[in-house]
């Protein structure tokens, strides 16, 4: 149990375009989902906390208009990188929480902006 | 914050030996601590967690030790195997379902 999926696993896009990444909890309802980004050989940096039906809470320094988060259902959260630029290239990882349990992580999405 | 190009510290251990990975956490108010394993190109995988009211917790082949006095956390892996090769992160938070902050990570390299 407690499987989290992400789609796509890899995406290459042109500078200036927008990219949507999906995070799904496959066998449980996630009250909260989190979005992280990870640069090569670095740790995971929390970007935002997403609760179903409410606005996401962004960490300091993360632009909410740049990284749009939608958590429309208890099994799906999406992260849209708007007007992507090469510096947005990174590994984006989501996690999901069911009730009072610990976070379960998705497999990550590798974004490359050309 | 971390600078671009910073290399992760590496711990090299002989196969079959025990591994000890250390972590210094930052927030004395944290009450929940977790160890994750991350293989290349994958998301973090939960290993073991511990609450602040405990100083030791054991799992299958793993033990986590917590010293709140010096804000130190360690992960011990018994009889290290080639499949243990990965980057290990500690993380801290207020509660299980609350946001967590990741530490810098240690790469575990298994010697044949």
XYZ file of N, CA and C in Angstrom:
678
model
N 0.814 -1.201 0.000
C 0.000 0.000 0.000
C 0.847 1.250 0.000
N 0.180 2.433 0.054
C 0.828 3.735 0.116
C 1.734 3.987 -1.077
N 1.168 3.852 -2.264
C 1.924 4.085 -3.494
C 1.574 5.458 -4.048
N 2.626 6.193 -4.388
C 2.460 7.524 -4.982
C 3.107 7.501 -6.362
N 2.374 7.988 -7.339
C 2.925 8.013 -8.700
C 3.060 9.451 -9.178
N 3.930 9.645 -10.152
C 4.098 10.942 -10.780
C 4.104 10.764 -12.287
N 3.573 11.781 -12.966
C 3.556 11.748 -14.419
C 3.745 13.154 -14.960
N 4.641 13.347 -15.919
C 5.487 12.322 -16.514
C 6.721 12.042 -15.660
N 7.474 11.030 -16.031
C 8.716 10.742 -15.300
C 9.847 11.638 -15.806
N 9.774 11.982 -17.088
C 10.755 12.884 -17.677
C 10.036 13.803 -18.648
N 10.489 15.047 -18.704
C 9.917 15.979 -19.676
C 10.988 16.973 -20.107
N 11.015 17.194 -21.407
C 11.894 18.203 -21.993
C 11.011 19.247 -22.654
N 11.256 20.501 -22.359
C 10.435 21.551 -22.960
C 11.308 22.731 -23.370
N 10.726 23.569 -24.181
C 11.431 24.768 -24.625
C 11.247 25.893 -23.607
N 12.223 26.748 -23.534
C 12.152 27.895 -22.640
C 10.924 28.740 -22.962
N 10.200 29.134 -21.932
C 9.021 29.954 -22.121
C 7.710 29.195 -22.100
N 7.775 27.892 -22.211
C 6.555 27.086 -22.180
C 6.237 26.674 -20.742
N 5.028 26.165 -20.553
C 4.600 25.708 -19.231
C 4.529 24.190 -19.206
N 4.825 23.631 -18.060
C 4.843 22.178 -17.901
C 4.024 21.799 -16.670
N 3.168 20.798 -16.834
C 2.354 20.318 -15.715
C 2.832 18.937 -15.276
N 3.011 18.790 -13.976
C 3.422 17.517 -13.390
C 2.308 17.044 -12.464
N 1.929 15.778 -12.615
C 0.863 15.216 -11.787
C 1.432 14.333 -10.680
N 0.796 14.384 -9.536
C 1.138 13.524 -8.405
C -0.147 12.843 -7.931
N -0.130 11.522 -7.929
C -1.329 10.772 -7.534
C -1.033 9.788 -6.408
N -1.929 9.736 -5.447
C -1.880 8.660 -4.447
C -2.779 7.549 -4.987
N -2.201 6.384 -5.217
C -2.905 5.331 -5.944
C -3.836 4.483 -5.083
N -3.493 4.292 -3.840
C -4.296 3.371 -3.028
C -4.720 3.976 -1.698
N -4.671 5.300 -1.614
C -5.142 5.959 -0.403
C -5.529 7.395 -0.732
N -6.272 7.988 0.165
C -6.660 9.387 -0.008
C -5.696 10.261 0.779
N -5.112 11.197 0.073
C -4.075 12.034 0.667
C -4.667 13.347 1.156
N -4.633 13.531 2.453
C -5.128 14.786 3.009
C -4.179 15.932 2.676
N -2.913 15.614 2.597
C -1.899 16.624 2.309
C -0.883 16.066 1.324
N -0.453 16.927 0.412
C 0.638 16.568 -0.498
C 1.703 17.656 -0.429
N 2.918 17.259 -0.626
C 4.036 18.189 -0.583
C 4.783 18.133 -1.914
N 5.357 19.261 -2.307
C 6.174 19.311 -3.517
C 7.595 19.758 -3.154
N 8.563 19.026 -3.708
C 9.971 19.300 -3.472
C 10.680 19.446 -4.815
N 11.825 20.114 -4.781
C 12.711 20.080 -5.938
C 14.096 19.701 -5.443
N 14.834 19.057 -6.319
C 16.162 18.567 -5.950
C 17.113 18.788 -7.106
N 18.179 19.552 -6.852
C 19.229 19.743 -7.847
C 20.260 18.639 -7.678
N 21.062 18.382 -8.729
C 22.039 17.291 -8.664
C 22.956 17.385 -7.446
N 23.121 16.270 -6.777
C 24.008 16.126 -5.622
C 23.614 17.036 -4.468
N 22.361 17.422 -4.427
C 21.870 18.231 -3.316
C 20.673 17.559 -2.660
N 20.249 18.158 -1.589
C 19.133 17.593 -0.838
C 17.800 18.038 -1.429
N 16.732 17.497 -0.893
C 15.404 17.905 -1.316
C 15.045 19.217 -0.618
N 14.512 20.144 -1.404
C 14.074 21.419 -0.855
C 12.559 21.505 -0.964
N 11.896 21.693 0.152
C 10.443 21.797 0.147
C 10.014 23.072 -0.564
N 9.081 22.919 -1.504
C 8.561 24.071 -2.234
C 7.237 24.541 -1.643
N 6.344 23.593 -1.392
C 5.007 23.989 -0.952
C 4.274 22.812 -0.335
N 3.294 23.159 0.485
C 2.390 22.189 1.112
C 1.011 22.396 0.507
N 0.396 21.306 0.093
C -0.879 21.384 -0.606
C -1.939 20.564 0.119
N -3.002 21.234 0.520
C -4.133 20.542 1.148
C -5.316 20.552 0.200
N -6.008 19.448 0.127
C -7.124 19.300 -0.800
C -8.180 20.383 -0.572
N -8.526 21.074 -1.646
C -9.582 22.068 -1.585
C -9.175 23.430 -1.071
N -7.917 23.604 -0.762
C -7.478 24.919 -0.292
C -6.202 25.344 -1.011
N -5.843 26.596 -0.835
C -4.650 27.109 -1.505
C -3.390 26.515 -0.886
N -2.394 26.343 -1.736
C -1.133 25.789 -1.260
C -0.388 26.816 -0.415
N 0.414 26.306 0.505
C 1.279 27.149 1.329
C 2.692 27.016 0.799
N 3.256 28.116 0.337
C 4.573 28.087 -0.290
C 5.662 28.426 0.723
N 6.817 27.790 0.535
C 7.974 28.093 1.371
C 8.572 29.427 0.928
N 9.302 30.033 1.836
C 9.935 31.315 1.550
C 10.853 31.195 0.346
N 10.726 32.134 -0.565
C 11.584 32.144 -1.741
C 11.013 31.409 -2.934
N 9.906 30.717 -2.774
C 9.275 29.999 -3.884
C 8.154 30.864 -4.448
N 8.243 31.163 -5.739
C 7.252 32.047 -6.363
C 5.957 31.307 -6.648
N 4.885 31.722 -6.023
C 3.615 31.030 -6.196
C 3.029 31.219 -7.593
N 3.366 32.316 -8.253
C 2.858 32.543 -9.605
C 3.677 31.777 -10.644
N 4.835 31.343 -10.257
C 5.723 30.584 -11.134
C 5.406 29.091 -11.027
N 5.162 28.658 -9.814
C 4.896 27.248 -9.547
C 3.461 27.119 -9.029
N 2.560 26.863 -9.960
C 1.137 26.788 -9.625
C 0.792 25.384 -9.131
N 0.169 25.322 -7.979
C -0.209 24.042 -7.412
C -1.718 23.961 -7.282
N -2.266 22.848 -7.753
C -3.693 22.591 -7.656
C -3.914 21.238 -7.013
N -4.730 21.207 -5.988
C -5.008 19.944 -5.278
C -6.517 19.751 -5.270
N -7.020 19.356 -6.421
C -8.464 19.337 -6.642
C -9.171 18.143 -6.028
N -8.437 17.076 -5.767
C -9.074 15.895 -5.181
C -8.130 15.274 -4.166
N -8.624 14.299 -3.444
C -7.823 13.654 -2.408
C -6.784 12.686 -2.960
N -6.767 12.529 -4.268
C -5.786 11.618 -4.857
C -4.918 12.285 -5.919
N -5.116 13.565 -6.162
C -4.374 14.219 -7.238
C -3.972 15.639 -6.870
N -2.682 15.919 -7.061
C -2.170 17.284 -6.972
C -1.328 17.532 -8.213
N -1.396 18.748 -8.736
C -0.588 19.067 -9.907
C 0.287 20.273 -9.625
N 1.474 20.236 -10.206
C 2.418 21.349 -10.140
C 2.649 21.816 -11.568
N 2.364 23.082 -11.841
C 2.612 23.645 -13.160
C 3.741 24.651 -13.068
N 4.798 24.383 -13.818
C 5.913 25.323 -13.907
C 5.601 26.243 -15.079
N 5.290 27.483 -14.784
C 4.885 28.414 -15.838
C 6.094 29.148 -16.409
N 6.048 29.390 -17.711
C 7.134 30.092 -18.394
C 8.490 29.557 -17.927
N 8.675 28.283 -18.169
C 9.877 27.608 -17.668
C 11.144 28.150 -18.332
N 12.212 28.209 -17.550
C 13.520 28.636 -18.039
C 14.552 27.581 -17.668
N 15.706 27.602 -18.295
C 16.721 26.570 -18.008
C 17.039 26.401 -16.519
N 16.989 27.479 -15.747
C 17.284 27.361 -14.312
C 16.208 26.608 -13.542
N 15.053 26.370 -14.186
C 13.996 25.563 -13.563
C 14.232 24.069 -13.764
N 15.225 23.734 -14.568
C 15.551 22.320 -14.777
C 15.940 21.702 -13.441
N 15.273 20.633 -13.091
C 15.500 20.027 -11.788
C 14.730 18.717 -11.702
N 14.865 18.069 -10.575
C 14.113 16.850 -10.262
C 13.001 17.261 -9.299
N 11.764 17.103 -9.715
C 10.628 17.506 -8.899
C 9.986 16.260 -8.291
N 9.826 16.286 -6.988
C 9.317 15.119 -6.263
C 8.123 15.523 -5.414
N 7.095 14.699 -5.423
C 5.956 14.968 -4.554
C 5.882 13.890 -3.471
N 5.178 14.197 -2.410
C 4.887 13.199 -1.388
C 3.445 13.373 -0.947
N 2.900 12.342 -0.367
C 1.505 12.369 0.063
C 1.369 11.780 1.450
N 0.419 12.333 2.193
C 0.180 11.898 3.569
C -1.271 11.471 3.704
N -1.477 10.336 4.342
C -2.828 9.872 4.640
C -3.053 10.003 6.136
N -4.003 10.847 6.504
C -4.312 11.016 7.916
C -3.105 11.494 8.701
N -2.761 10.753 9.743
C -1.650 11.133 10.605
C -0.400 10.301 10.306
N -0.352 9.690 9.135
C 0.769 8.846 8.784
C 1.938 9.641 8.222
N 3.036 8.956 7.971
C 4.222 9.623 7.456
C 4.087 9.867 5.955
N 5.008 10.648 5.400
C 4.960 10.974 3.980
C 5.454 9.808 3.139
N 4.767 9.568 2.034
C 5.219 8.594 1.037
C 5.537 9.369 -0.235
N 6.697 9.066 -0.813
C 7.194 9.862 -1.917
C 6.915 9.219 -3.267
N 6.725 10.088 -4.257
C 6.620 9.633 -5.622
C 8.004 9.386 -6.199
N 8.059 8.860 -7.427
C 9.332 8.517 -8.053
C 10.081 9.706 -8.641
N 9.424 10.872 -8.669
C 10.097 12.061 -9.191
C 9.857 12.292 -10.668
N 9.990 13.545 -11.076
C 9.884 13.963 -12.478
C 11.107 14.790 -12.833
N 11.813 14.337 -13.848
C 13.010 15.057 -14.300
C 12.594 16.064 -15.351
N 12.793 17.342 -15.062
C 12.449 18.413 -16.005
C 13.714 19.023 -16.583
N 13.755 19.079 -17.902
C 14.864 19.731 -18.596
C 14.291 20.821 -19.488
N 14.703 22.043 -19.241
C 14.231 23.165 -20.036
C 15.368 23.630 -20.947
N 15.098 23.616 -22.236
C 16.138 23.971 -23.205
C 16.103 25.451 -23.564
N 22.565 28.415 2.740
C 22.106 27.386 1.824
C 23.239 26.699 1.100
N 22.896 25.683 0.382
C 23.924 24.914 -0.312
C 24.262 25.586 -1.629
N 25.512 25.480 -2.030
C 25.947 26.075 -3.285
C 25.924 25.024 -4.382
N 25.786 25.498 -5.597
C 25.771 24.582 -6.730
C 27.109 23.868 -6.801
N 27.072 22.565 -7.062
C 28.298 21.799 -7.211
C 28.795 21.213 -5.912
N 28.070 21.414 -4.820
C 28.506 20.841 -3.549
C 28.387 19.330 -3.626
N 29.449 18.613 -3.281
C 29.415 17.172 -3.329
C 28.918 16.630 -2.013
N 28.164 15.544 -2.083
C 27.679 14.897 -0.891
C 28.835 14.184 -0.210
N 28.899 14.200 1.126
C 29.910 13.391 1.806
C 29.654 11.917 1.518
N 30.719 11.158 1.419
C 30.623 9.739 1.086
C 31.189 8.896 2.200
N 30.455 7.842 2.519
C 30.907 6.855 3.485
C 31.132 5.554 2.735
N 32.373 5.049 2.781
C 32.687 3.779 2.118
C 32.795 2.686 3.168
N 32.060 1.608 2.947
C 31.989 0.524 3.919
C 32.175 -0.809 3.207
N 32.917 -1.684 3.859
C 33.103 -3.028 3.311
C 31.794 -3.814 3.403
N 31.494 -4.541 2.372
C 30.301 -5.387 2.381
C 30.344 -6.328 3.586
N 29.255 -6.381 4.309
C 29.182 -7.235 5.491
C 29.455 -6.503 6.790
N 30.138 -5.352 6.701
C 30.374 -4.558 7.901
C 29.136 -3.734 8.251
N 29.173 -3.149 9.426
C 28.085 -2.253 9.837
C 28.385 -0.835 9.362
N 27.340 -0.117 8.992
C 27.468 1.279 8.559
C 26.828 2.182 9.595
N 27.459 3.311 9.825
C 26.877 4.317 10.713
C 26.876 5.647 9.972
N 25.698 6.172 9.756
C 25.538 7.445 9.055
C 25.017 8.466 10.055
N 25.674 9.605 10.109
C 25.348 10.620 11.095
C 24.654 11.826 10.489
N 23.915 12.506 11.345
C 23.182 13.685 10.900
C 23.053 14.644 12.075
N 23.360 15.912 11.815
C 23.143 16.958 12.805
C 21.919 17.746 12.360
N 20.877 17.734 13.155
C 19.687 18.470 12.741
C 19.690 19.860 13.341
N 18.792 20.698 12.822
C 18.934 22.124 13.116
C 17.938 22.678 14.137
N 16.749 22.118 14.185
C 15.694 22.735 14.991
C 15.468 21.974 16.298
N 15.778 22.611 17.400
C 15.616 21.944 18.693
C 14.140 21.676 19.024
N 13.230 22.333 18.301
C 11.798 22.120 18.536
C 11.242 20.933 17.747
N 12.045 20.342 16.876
C 11.566 19.190 16.089
C 11.270 18.010 16.996
N 10.161 17.327 16.712
C 9.756 16.197 17.540
C 9.707 14.884 16.774
N 9.949 14.946 15.486
C 9.802 13.757 14.668
C 10.961 13.722 13.679
N 11.615 12.571 13.578
C 12.806 12.434 12.753
C 12.702 11.177 11.906
N 13.163 11.322 10.661
C 13.024 10.212 9.721
C 14.327 10.018 8.956
N 14.603 8.809 8.604
C 15.690 8.488 7.688
C 15.091 7.976 6.384
N 15.644 8.518 5.271
C 15.222 8.092 3.940
C 16.426 7.594 3.159
N 16.150 6.680 2.247
C 17.147 6.162 1.317
C 16.730 6.600 -0.078
N 17.664 7.163 -0.830
C 17.341 7.574 -2.184
C 18.341 6.977 -3.168
N 17.845 6.155 -4.056
C 18.673 5.609 -5.121
C 18.641 6.566 -6.304
N 19.636 6.442 -7.143
C 19.809 7.375 -8.248
C 18.570 7.455 -9.139
N 18.060 8.663 -9.331
C 16.931 8.874 -10.229
C 15.584 8.487 -9.663
N 15.531 8.214 -8.356
C 14.279 7.794 -7.737
C 13.898 8.719 -6.592
N 12.660 8.583 -6.125
C 12.227 9.335 -4.968
C 12.733 8.706 -3.683
N 12.699 9.451 -2.588
C 13.150 8.909 -1.300
C 12.263 7.765 -0.825
N 12.898 6.829 -0.164
C 12.195 5.661 0.367
C 12.323 5.681 1.882
N 11.204 5.592 2.574
C 11.183 5.590 4.036
C 11.959 4.389 4.582
N 12.823 4.661 5.577
C 13.549 3.569 6.232
C 13.023 3.363 7.639
N 13.121 4.409 8.457
C 12.738 4.294 9.849
C 12.522 5.693 10.409
N 11.681 5.796 11.412
C 11.454 7.094 12.044
C 11.539 6.956 13.559
N 11.608 8.095 14.235
C 11.688 8.093 15.689
C 11.119 9.398 16.213
N 10.443 9.309 17.331
C 9.907 10.508 17.961
C 10.880 10.990 19.027
N 10.718 12.231 19.421
C 11.677 12.843 20.337
C 11.621 12.259 21.745
N 10.560 11.525 22.065
C 10.478 10.930 23.404
C 11.205 9.588 23.490
N 11.879 9.233 22.385
C 12.656 8.001 22.359
C 14.100 8.345 22.022
N 15.038 7.480 22.419
C 16.423 7.709 22.024
C 16.945 6.600 21.115
N 16.155 5.562 20.940
C 16.586 4.458 20.082
C 15.368 3.738 19.539
N 15.486 3.329 18.291
C 14.416 2.528 17.698
C 15.046 1.576 16.699
N 14.583 0.339 16.697
C 15.172 -0.668 15.806
C 14.168 -1.160 14.791
N 14.702 -1.411 13.596
C 13.903 -2.023 12.553
C 14.642 -3.240 12.043
N 14.300 -3.653 10.850
C 14.996 -4.793 10.273
C 16.363 -4.349 9.763
N 17.408 -4.768 10.399
C 18.798 -4.455 10.063
C 19.162 -2.987 10.262
N 18.257 -2.168 10.716
C 18.546 -0.758 10.936
C 18.189 -0.341 12.352
N 18.970 0.617 12.856
C 18.720 1.202 14.174
C 18.908 2.700 14.055
N 17.996 3.458 14.625
C 18.144 4.902 14.650
C 18.376 5.327 16.099
N 19.370 6.191 16.294
C 19.680 6.736 17.606
C 19.466 8.240 17.580
N 18.863 8.751 18.632
C 18.572 10.178 18.719
C 19.174 10.749 19.996
N 19.952 11.808 19.857
C 20.520 12.505 21.007
C 20.069 13.961 20.906
N 19.020 14.291 21.640
C 18.448 15.627 21.552
C 19.332 16.681 22.208
N 20.165 16.254 23.128
C 21.038 17.208 23.825
C 21.977 17.897 22.845
N 22.516 17.112 21.927
C 23.444 17.677 20.949
C 22.839 17.733 19.544
N 21.529 17.484 19.437
C 20.818 17.529 18.153
C 21.499 16.645 17.112
N 21.645 15.386 17.472
C 22.330 14.436 16.611
C 21.477 13.187 16.401
N 21.500 12.741 15.176
C 20.726 11.566 14.769
C 21.675 10.630 14.019
N 21.559 9.351 14.245
C 22.387 8.422 13.479
C 21.562 7.239 12.994
N 22.015 6.685 11.891
C 21.390 5.490 11.317
C 22.450 4.404 11.256
N 22.174 3.284 11.855
C 23.082 2.157 11.813
C 22.475 1.067 10.941
N 23.261 0.606 9.998
C 22.830 -0.486 9.125
C 23.723 -1.683 9.413
N 23.120 -2.768 9.807
C 23.883 -3.977 10.127
C 24.158 -4.792 8.868
N 25.346 -5.400 8.827
C 25.699 -6.297 7.723
C 25.377 -5.679 6.370
N 26.052 -4.584 6.087
C 25.776 -3.814 4.882
C 25.878 -4.667 3.622
N 24.897 -4.477 2.742
C 24.812 -5.249 1.500
C 24.950 -4.323 0.287
N 25.296 -4.858 -0.870
C 25.402 -4.006 -2.075
C 24.135 -3.208 -2.362
N 22.979 -3.758 -2.033
C 21.720 -3.057 -2.261
C 21.509 -1.866 -1.338
N 22.372 -1.718 -0.350
C 22.269 -0.568 0.551
C 22.941 0.667 -0.046
N 23.617 0.492 -1.144
C 24.295 1.605 -1.790
C 23.268 2.643 -2.262
N 23.368 3.853 -1.743
C 22.384 4.906 -2.042
C 22.815 6.173 -1.321
N 22.007 7.219 -1.444
C 22.185 8.427 -0.635
C 21.164 8.369 0.493
N 21.613 8.654 1.701
C 20.752 8.603 2.874
C 20.550 10.022 3.415
N 19.277 10.351 3.635
C 18.925 11.656 4.167
C 18.219 11.510 5.507
N 18.579 12.375 6.443
C 17.755 12.510 7.635
C 16.800 13.671 7.381
N 15.682 13.652 8.065
C 14.704 14.733 7.937
C 14.076 14.969 9.303
N 13.631 16.184 9.538
C 13.045 16.538 10.827
C 11.757 17.298 10.609
N 10.854 17.168 11.579
C 9.587 17.876 11.505
C 8.910 17.905 12.862
N 7.736 18.511 12.877
C 6.999 18.620 14.130
C 6.188 17.366 14.404
N 5.591 16.827 13.352
C 4.744 15.640 13.472
C 4.853 14.811 12.207
N 4.291 13.614 12.286
C 4.326 12.712 11.139
C 3.682 13.321 9.903
N 2.580 14.032 10.064
C 1.841 14.529 8.905
C 2.167 15.986 8.595
N 3.162 16.524 9.276
C 3.554 17.915 9.071
C 4.681 17.982 8.045
N 5.010 19.184 7.603
C 6.110 19.308 6.657
C 7.409 18.918 7.342
N 8.337 18.413 6.541
C 9.628 18.013 7.072
C 10.736 18.708 6.286
N 11.856 18.890 6.938
C 13.014 19.521 6.326
C 14.125 18.478 6.224
N 14.674 18.362 5.032
C 15.706 17.364 4.783
C 17.098 17.883 5.145
N 17.934 16.989 5.656
C 19.336 17.285 5.859
C 20.104 17.143 4.551
N 21.409 17.281 4.612
C 22.224 17.364 3.407
C 22.440 16.033 2.698
N 22.418 14.942 3.391
C 22.586 13.647 2.752
C 24.001 13.115 2.812
N 24.100 11.792 2.838
C 25.381 11.075 2.813
C 25.271 9.946 1.812
N 26.290 9.858 0.954
C 26.305 8.752 -0.004
C 27.004 7.555 0.640
N 26.329 6.420 0.626
C 26.915 5.179 1.148
C 27.419 4.354 -0.020
N 28.729 4.083 0.011
C 29.369 3.310 -1.046
C 29.834 1.980 -0.468
N 29.448 0.900 -1.094
C 29.779 -0.430 -0.585
C 30.982 -0.987 -1.331
N 31.987 -1.339 -0.583
C 33.190 -1.925 -1.161
C 33.045 -3.444 -1.226
N 33.458 -4.063 -2.321
C 33.301 -5.517 -2.460
C 34.241 -6.296 -1.549
